[in-house]
PDB file of C-alpha atoms in Angstrom:
ATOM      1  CA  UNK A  60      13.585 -11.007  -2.610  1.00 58.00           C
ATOM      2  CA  UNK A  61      12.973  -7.946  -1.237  1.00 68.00           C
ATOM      3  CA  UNK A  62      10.419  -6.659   1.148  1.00 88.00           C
ATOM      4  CA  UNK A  63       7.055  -5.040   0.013  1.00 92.00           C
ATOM      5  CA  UNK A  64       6.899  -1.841   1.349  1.00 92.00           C
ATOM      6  CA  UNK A  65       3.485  -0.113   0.788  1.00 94.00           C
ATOM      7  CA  UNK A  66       0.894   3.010   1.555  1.00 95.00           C
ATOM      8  CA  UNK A  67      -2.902   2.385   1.024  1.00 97.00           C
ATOM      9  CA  UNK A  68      -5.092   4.886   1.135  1.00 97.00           C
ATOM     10  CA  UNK A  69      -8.757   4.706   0.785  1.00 97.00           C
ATOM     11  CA  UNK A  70     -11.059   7.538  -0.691  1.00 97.00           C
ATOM     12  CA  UNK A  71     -14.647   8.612  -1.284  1.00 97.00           C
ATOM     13  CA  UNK A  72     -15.404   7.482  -4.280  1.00 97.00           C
ATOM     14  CA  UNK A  73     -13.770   5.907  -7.487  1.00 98.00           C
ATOM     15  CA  UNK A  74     -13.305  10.095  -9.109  1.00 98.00           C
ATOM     16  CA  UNK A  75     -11.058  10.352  -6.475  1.00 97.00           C
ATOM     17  CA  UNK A  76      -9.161   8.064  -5.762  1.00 98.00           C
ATOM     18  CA  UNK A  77      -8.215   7.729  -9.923  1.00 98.00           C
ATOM     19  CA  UNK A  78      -7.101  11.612  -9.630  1.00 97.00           C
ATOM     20  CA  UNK A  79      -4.912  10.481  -6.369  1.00 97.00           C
ATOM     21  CA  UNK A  80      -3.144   8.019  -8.124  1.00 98.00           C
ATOM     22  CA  UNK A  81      -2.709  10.513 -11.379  1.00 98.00           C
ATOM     23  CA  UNK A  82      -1.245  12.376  -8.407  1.00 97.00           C
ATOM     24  CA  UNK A  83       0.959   9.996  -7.667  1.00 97.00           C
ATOM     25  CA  UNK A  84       1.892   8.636 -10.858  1.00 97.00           C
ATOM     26  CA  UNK A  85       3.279  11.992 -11.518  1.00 97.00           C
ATOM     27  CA  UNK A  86       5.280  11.987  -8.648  1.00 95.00           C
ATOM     28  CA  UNK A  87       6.982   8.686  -9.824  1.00 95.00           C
ATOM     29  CA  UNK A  88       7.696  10.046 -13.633  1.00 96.00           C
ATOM     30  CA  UNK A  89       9.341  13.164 -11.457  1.00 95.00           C
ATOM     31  CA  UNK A  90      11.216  11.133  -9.149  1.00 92.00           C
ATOM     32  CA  UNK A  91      12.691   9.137 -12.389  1.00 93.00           C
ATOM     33  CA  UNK A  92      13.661  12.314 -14.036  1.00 94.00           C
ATOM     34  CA  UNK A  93      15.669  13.165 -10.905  1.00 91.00           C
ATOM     35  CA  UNK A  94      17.414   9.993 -10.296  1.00 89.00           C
ATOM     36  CA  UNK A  95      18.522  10.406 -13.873  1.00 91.00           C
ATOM     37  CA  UNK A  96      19.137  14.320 -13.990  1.00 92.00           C
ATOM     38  CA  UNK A  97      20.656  14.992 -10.641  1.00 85.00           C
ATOM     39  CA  UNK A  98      24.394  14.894 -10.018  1.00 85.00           C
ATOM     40  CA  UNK A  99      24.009  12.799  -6.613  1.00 79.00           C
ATOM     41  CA  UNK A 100      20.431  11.644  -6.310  1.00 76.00           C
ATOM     42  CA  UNK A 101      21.110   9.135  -3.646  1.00 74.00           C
ATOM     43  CA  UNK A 102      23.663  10.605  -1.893  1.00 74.00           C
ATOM     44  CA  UNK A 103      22.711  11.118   2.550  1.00 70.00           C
ATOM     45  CA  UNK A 104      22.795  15.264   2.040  1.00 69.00           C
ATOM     46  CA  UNK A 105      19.943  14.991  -0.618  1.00 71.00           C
ATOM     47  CA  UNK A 106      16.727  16.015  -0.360  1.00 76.00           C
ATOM     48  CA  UNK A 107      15.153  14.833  -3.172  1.00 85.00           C
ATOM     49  CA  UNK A 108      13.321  17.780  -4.998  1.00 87.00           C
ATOM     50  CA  UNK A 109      10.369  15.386  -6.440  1.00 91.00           C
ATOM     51  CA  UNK A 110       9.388  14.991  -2.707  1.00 90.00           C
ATOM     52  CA  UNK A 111       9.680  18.806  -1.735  1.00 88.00           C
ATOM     53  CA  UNK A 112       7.400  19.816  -4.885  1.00 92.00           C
ATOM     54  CA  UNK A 113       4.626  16.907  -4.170  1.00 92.00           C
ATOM     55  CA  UNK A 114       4.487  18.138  -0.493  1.00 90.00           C
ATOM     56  CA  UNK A 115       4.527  21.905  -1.918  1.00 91.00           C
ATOM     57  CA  UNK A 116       1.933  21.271  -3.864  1.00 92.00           C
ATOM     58  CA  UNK A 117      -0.633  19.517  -1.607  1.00 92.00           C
ATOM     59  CA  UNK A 118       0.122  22.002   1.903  1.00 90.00           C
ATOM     60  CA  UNK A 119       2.496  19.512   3.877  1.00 87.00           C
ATOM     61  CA  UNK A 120       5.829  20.686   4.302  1.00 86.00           C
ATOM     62  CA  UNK A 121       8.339  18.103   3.745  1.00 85.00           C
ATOM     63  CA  UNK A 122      11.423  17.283   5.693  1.00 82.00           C
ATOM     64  CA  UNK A 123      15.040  18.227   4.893  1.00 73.00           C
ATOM     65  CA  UNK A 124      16.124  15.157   6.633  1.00 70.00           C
ATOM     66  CA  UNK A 125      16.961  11.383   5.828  1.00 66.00           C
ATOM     67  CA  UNK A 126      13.417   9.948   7.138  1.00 66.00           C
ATOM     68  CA  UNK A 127      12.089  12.128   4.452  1.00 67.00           C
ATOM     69  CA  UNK A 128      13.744  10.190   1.740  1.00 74.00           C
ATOM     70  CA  UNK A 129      12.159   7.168  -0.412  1.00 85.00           C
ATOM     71  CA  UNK A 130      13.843   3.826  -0.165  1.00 85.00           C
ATOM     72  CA  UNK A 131      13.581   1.307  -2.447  1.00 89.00           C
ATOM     73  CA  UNK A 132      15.877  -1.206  -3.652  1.00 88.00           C
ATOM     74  CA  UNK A 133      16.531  -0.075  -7.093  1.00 86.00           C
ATOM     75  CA  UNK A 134      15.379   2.879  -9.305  1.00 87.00           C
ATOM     76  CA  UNK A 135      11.739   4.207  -9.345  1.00 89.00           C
ATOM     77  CA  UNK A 136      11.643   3.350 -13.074  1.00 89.00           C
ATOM     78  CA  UNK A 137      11.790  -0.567 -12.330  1.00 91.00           C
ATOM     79  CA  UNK A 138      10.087  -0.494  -8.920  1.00 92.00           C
ATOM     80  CA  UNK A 139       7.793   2.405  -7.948  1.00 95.00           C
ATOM     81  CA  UNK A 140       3.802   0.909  -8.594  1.00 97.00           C
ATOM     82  CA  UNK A 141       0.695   2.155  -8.478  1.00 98.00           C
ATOM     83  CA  UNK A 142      -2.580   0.799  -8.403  1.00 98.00           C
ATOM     84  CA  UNK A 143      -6.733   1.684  -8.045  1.00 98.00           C
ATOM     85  CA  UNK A 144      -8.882  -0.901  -6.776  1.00 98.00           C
ATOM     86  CA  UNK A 145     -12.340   1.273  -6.773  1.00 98.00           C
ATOM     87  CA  UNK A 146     -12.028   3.623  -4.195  1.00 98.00           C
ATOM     88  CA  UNK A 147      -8.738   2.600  -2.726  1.00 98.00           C
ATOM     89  CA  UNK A 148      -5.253   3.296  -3.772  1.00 98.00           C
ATOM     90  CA  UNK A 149      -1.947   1.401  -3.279  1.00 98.00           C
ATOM     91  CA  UNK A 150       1.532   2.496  -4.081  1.00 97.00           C
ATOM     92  CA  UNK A 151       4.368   0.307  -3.413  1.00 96.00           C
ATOM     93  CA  UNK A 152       7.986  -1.195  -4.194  1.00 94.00           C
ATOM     94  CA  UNK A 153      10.230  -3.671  -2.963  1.00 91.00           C
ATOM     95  CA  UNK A 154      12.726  -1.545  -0.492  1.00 89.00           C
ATOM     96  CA  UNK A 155      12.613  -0.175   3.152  1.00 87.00           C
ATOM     97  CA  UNK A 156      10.505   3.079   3.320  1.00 86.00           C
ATOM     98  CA  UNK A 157       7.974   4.909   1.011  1.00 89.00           C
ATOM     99  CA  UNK A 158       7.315   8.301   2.355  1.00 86.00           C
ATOM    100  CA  UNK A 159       6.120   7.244   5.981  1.00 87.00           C
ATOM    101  CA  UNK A 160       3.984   9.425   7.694  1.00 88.00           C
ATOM    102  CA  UNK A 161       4.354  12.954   5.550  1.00 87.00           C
ATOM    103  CA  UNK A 162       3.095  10.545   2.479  1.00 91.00           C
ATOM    104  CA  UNK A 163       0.058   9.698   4.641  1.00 92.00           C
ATOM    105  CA  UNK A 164       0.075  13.414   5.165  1.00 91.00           C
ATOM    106  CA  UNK A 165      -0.308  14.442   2.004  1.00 92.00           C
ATOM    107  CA  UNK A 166      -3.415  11.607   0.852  1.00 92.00           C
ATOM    108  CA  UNK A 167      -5.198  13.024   3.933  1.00 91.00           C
ATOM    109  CA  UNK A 168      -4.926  16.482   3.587  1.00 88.00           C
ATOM    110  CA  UNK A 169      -4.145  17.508   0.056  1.00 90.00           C
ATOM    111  CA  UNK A 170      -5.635  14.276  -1.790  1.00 94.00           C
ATOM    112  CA  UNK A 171      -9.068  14.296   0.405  1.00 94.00           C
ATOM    113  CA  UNK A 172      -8.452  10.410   2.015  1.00 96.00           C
ATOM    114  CA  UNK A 173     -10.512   8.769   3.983  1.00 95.00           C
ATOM    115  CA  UNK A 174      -8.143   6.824   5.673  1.00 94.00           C
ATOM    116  CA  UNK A 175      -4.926   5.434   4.807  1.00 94.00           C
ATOM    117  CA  UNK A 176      -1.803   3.367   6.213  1.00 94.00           C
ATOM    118  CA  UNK A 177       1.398   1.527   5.486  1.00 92.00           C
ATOM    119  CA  UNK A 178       0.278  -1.474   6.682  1.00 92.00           C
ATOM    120  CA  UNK A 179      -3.366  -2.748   4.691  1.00 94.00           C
ATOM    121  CA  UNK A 180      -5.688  -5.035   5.840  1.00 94.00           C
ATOM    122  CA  UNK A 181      -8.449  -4.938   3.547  1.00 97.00           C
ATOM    123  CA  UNK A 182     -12.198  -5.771   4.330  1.00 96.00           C
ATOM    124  CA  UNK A 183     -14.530  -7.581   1.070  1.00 97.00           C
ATOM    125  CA  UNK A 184     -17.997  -7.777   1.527  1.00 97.00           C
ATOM    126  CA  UNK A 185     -18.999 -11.246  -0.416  1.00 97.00           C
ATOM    127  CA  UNK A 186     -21.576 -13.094  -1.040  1.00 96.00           C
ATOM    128  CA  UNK A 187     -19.526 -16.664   0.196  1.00 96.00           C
ATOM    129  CA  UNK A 188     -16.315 -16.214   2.172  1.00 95.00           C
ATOM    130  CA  UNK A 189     -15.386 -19.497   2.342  1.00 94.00           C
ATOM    131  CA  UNK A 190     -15.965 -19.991  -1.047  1.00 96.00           C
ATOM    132  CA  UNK A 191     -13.729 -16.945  -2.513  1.00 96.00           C
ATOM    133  CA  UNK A 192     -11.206 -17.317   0.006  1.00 94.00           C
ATOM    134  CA  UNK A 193     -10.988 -20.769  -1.695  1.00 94.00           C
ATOM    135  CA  UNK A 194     -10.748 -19.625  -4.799  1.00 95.00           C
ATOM    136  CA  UNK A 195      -8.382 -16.755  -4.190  1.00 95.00           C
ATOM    137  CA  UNK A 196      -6.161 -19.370  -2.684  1.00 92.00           C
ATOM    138  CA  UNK A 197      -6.058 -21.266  -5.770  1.00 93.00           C
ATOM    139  CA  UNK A 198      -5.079 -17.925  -7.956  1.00 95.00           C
ATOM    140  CA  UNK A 199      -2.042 -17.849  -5.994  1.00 92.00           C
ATOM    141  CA  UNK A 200      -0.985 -21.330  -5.910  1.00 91.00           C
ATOM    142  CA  UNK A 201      -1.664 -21.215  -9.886  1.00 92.00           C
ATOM    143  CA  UNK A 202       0.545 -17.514 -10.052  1.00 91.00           C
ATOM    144  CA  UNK A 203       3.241 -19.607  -8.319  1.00 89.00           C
ATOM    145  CA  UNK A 204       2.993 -17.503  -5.341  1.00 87.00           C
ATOM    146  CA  UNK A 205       3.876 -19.109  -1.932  1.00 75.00           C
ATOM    147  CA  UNK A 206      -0.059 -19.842  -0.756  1.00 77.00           C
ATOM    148  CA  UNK A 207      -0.801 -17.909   2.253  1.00 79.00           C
ATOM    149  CA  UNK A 208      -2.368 -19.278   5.368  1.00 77.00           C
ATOM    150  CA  UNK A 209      -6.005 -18.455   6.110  1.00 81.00           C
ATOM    151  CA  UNK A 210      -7.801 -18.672   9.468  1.00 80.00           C
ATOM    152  CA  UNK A 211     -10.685 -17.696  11.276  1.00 75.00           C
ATOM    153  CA  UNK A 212      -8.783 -16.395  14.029  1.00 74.00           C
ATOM    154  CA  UNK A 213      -9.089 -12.514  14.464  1.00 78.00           C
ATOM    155  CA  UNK A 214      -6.486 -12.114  16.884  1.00 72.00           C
ATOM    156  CA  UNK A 215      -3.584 -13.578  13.899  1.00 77.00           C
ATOM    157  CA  UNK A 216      -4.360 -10.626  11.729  1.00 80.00           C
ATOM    158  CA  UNK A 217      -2.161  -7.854  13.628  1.00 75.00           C
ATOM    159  CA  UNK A 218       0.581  -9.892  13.433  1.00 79.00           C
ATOM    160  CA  UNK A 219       0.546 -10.349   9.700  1.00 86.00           C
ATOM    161  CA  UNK A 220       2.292  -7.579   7.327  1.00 88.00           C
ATOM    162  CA  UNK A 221      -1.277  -7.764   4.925  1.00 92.00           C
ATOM    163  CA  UNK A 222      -4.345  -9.742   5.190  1.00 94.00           C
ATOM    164  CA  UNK A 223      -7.595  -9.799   3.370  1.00 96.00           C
ATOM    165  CA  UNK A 224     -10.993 -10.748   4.922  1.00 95.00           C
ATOM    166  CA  UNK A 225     -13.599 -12.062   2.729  1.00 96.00           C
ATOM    167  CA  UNK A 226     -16.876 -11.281   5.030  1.00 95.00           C
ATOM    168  CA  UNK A 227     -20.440 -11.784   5.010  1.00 95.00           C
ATOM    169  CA  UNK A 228     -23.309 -11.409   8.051  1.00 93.00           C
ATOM    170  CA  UNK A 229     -20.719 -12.424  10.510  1.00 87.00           C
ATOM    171  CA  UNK A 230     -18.736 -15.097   8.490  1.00 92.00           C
ATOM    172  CA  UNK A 231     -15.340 -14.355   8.007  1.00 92.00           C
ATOM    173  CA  UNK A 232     -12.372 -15.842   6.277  1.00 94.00           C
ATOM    174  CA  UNK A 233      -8.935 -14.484   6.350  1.00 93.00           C
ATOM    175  CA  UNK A 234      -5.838 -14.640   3.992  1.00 93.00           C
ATOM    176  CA  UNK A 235      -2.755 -13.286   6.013  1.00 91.00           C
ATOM    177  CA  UNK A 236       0.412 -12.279   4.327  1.00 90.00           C
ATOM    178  CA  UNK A 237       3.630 -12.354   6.289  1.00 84.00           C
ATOM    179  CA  UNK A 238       6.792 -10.145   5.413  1.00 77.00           C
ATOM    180  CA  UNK A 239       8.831 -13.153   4.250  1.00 70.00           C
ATOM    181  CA  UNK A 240       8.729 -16.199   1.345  1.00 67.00           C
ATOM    182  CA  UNK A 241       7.307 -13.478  -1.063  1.00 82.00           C
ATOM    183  CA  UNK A 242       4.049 -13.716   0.944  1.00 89.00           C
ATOM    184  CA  UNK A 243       3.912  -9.575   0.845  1.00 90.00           C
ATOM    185  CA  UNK A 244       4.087 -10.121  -3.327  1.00 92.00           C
ATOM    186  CA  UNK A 245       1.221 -12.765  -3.113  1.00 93.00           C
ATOM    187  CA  UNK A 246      -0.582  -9.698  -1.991  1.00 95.00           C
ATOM    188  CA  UNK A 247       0.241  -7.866  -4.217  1.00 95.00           C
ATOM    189  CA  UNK A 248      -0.778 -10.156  -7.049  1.00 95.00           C
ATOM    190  CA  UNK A 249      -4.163 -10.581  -5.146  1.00 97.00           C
ATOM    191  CA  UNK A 250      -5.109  -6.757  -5.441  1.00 98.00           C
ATOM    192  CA  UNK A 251      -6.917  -6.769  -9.436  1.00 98.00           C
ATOM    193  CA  UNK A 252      -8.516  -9.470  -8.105  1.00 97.00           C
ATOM    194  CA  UNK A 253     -10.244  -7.359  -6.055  1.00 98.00           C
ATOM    195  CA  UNK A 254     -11.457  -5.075  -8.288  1.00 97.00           C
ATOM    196  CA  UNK A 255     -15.257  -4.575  -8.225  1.00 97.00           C
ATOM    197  CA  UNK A 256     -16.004  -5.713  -4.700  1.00 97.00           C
ATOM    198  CA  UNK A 257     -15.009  -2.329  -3.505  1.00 97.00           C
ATOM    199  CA  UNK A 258     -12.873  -3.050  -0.925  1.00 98.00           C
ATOM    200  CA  UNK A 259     -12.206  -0.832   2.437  1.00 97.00           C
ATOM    201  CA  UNK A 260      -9.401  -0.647   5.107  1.00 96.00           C
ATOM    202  CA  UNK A 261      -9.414  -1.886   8.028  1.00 87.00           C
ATOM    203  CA  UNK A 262      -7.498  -0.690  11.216  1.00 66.00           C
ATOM    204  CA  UNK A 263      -5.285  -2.962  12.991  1.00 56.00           C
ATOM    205  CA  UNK A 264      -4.663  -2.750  16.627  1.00 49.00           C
ATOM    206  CA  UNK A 265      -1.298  -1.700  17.536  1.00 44.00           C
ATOM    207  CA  UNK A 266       1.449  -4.437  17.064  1.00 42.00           C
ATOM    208  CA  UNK A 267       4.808  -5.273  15.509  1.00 41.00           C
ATOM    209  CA  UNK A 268       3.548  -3.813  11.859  1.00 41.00           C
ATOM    210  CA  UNK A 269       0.735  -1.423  13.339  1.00 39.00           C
ATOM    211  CA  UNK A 270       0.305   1.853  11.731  1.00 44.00           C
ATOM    212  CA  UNK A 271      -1.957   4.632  12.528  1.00 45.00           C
ATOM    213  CA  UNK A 272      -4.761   4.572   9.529  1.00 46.00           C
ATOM    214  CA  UNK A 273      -5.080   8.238  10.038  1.00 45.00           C
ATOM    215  CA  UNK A 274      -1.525   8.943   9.032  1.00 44.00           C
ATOM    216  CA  UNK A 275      -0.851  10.104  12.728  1.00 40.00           C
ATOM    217  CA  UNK A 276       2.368  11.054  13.880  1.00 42.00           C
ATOM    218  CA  UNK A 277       2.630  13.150  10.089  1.00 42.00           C
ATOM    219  CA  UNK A 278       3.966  16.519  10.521  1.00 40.00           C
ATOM    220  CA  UNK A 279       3.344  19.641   8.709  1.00 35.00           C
TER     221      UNK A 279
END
């Protein structure tokens, strides 16, 4: 199974974070019509136009080079996803890379973010954490997804790929979600369950999966 690879990016308000993700929805349907239009679409030398126009378009010049290319395991069509959850926005496949830091780039400075990253761990504001931490543990198990660990310990969550803390007044439960045994999918499967609660990001401290939530190190 492959590896969950992932941006998040967290906006304003729910206006516009749906028009980022019609932004990026777009930019899937054009990256399909490449990979089945263009005469080498995945060969080292190409830069794949899709990515050139997006950056055009939203004032972040993007790279002629290989880190500028998407990698997923197959074709956009089957694995590119996107997905609102109230003011924050996720787009992800199973591969190796999805845009790195001129994708960040471009949800910061053309798409208005408030913060974003490859790397979310999510913050839920609840009424009883142990309680839906419970119960979210159960949706997985039921969804036949590997159950993921939780713990109260802050200092695990930088060294999980994704977590989700379930927080009120000081009370805080976590669900981690390591980068192997389909953990990353279980997180995946946990984001419409999410929906409502308005979820934010979180920034983690610098570690094996860290990522700047500003989208530093983007160019352009």
């Amino acid at each position: 199974m492959s590896q969950v690879v992932m941006q998040a990016a967290e906006f304003s308000t729910i206006a516009a974070a749906e028009q980022a993700a019609a932004e990026l929805r777009r930019l899937v349907a054009d990256y399909v019509t490449y990979e089945k239009t263009a005469d080498a679409p995945w060969s080292e030398g190409a830069v794949p136009a899709p990515l050139v126009e997006f950056g055009r378009r939203h004032g972040v010049p993007w790279p002629g080079d290989a880190a500028s290319r998407f990698l997923l395991k197959g074709l956009f069509n089957d694995e590119a996803n996107v997905l609102t959850v109230d003011r924050l926005v996720f787009f992800w496949g199973g591969g190796f890379d999805l845009g790195g830091a001129w994708l960040r780039a471009v949800l910061l400075r053309g798409l208005g973010a408030v913060h974003c990253t490859d790397v979310p761990r999510l913050v839920v504001r609840v009424d009883d954490p142990q309680a839906r931490a419970a119960a979210s543990a159960e949706f997985l198990v039921e969804e036949d997804h590997e159950e993921p660990f939780t713990t109260s310990d802050d200092a695990v969550l930088d060294r999980a790929l994704f977590t989700i803390t379930f927080e009120r007044d000081g009370d805080r439960v976590h669900l981690t979600f390591e980068d192997s045994g389909g953990q990353d999918w279980a997180f995946v499967a946990m984001l419409p369950q999410l929906s409502g609660d308005d979820p934010t990001l979180r920034a983690p401290a610098r570690g094996p999966h860290a990522s700047v939530v500003d989208g530093g190190g983007a160019v352009g």
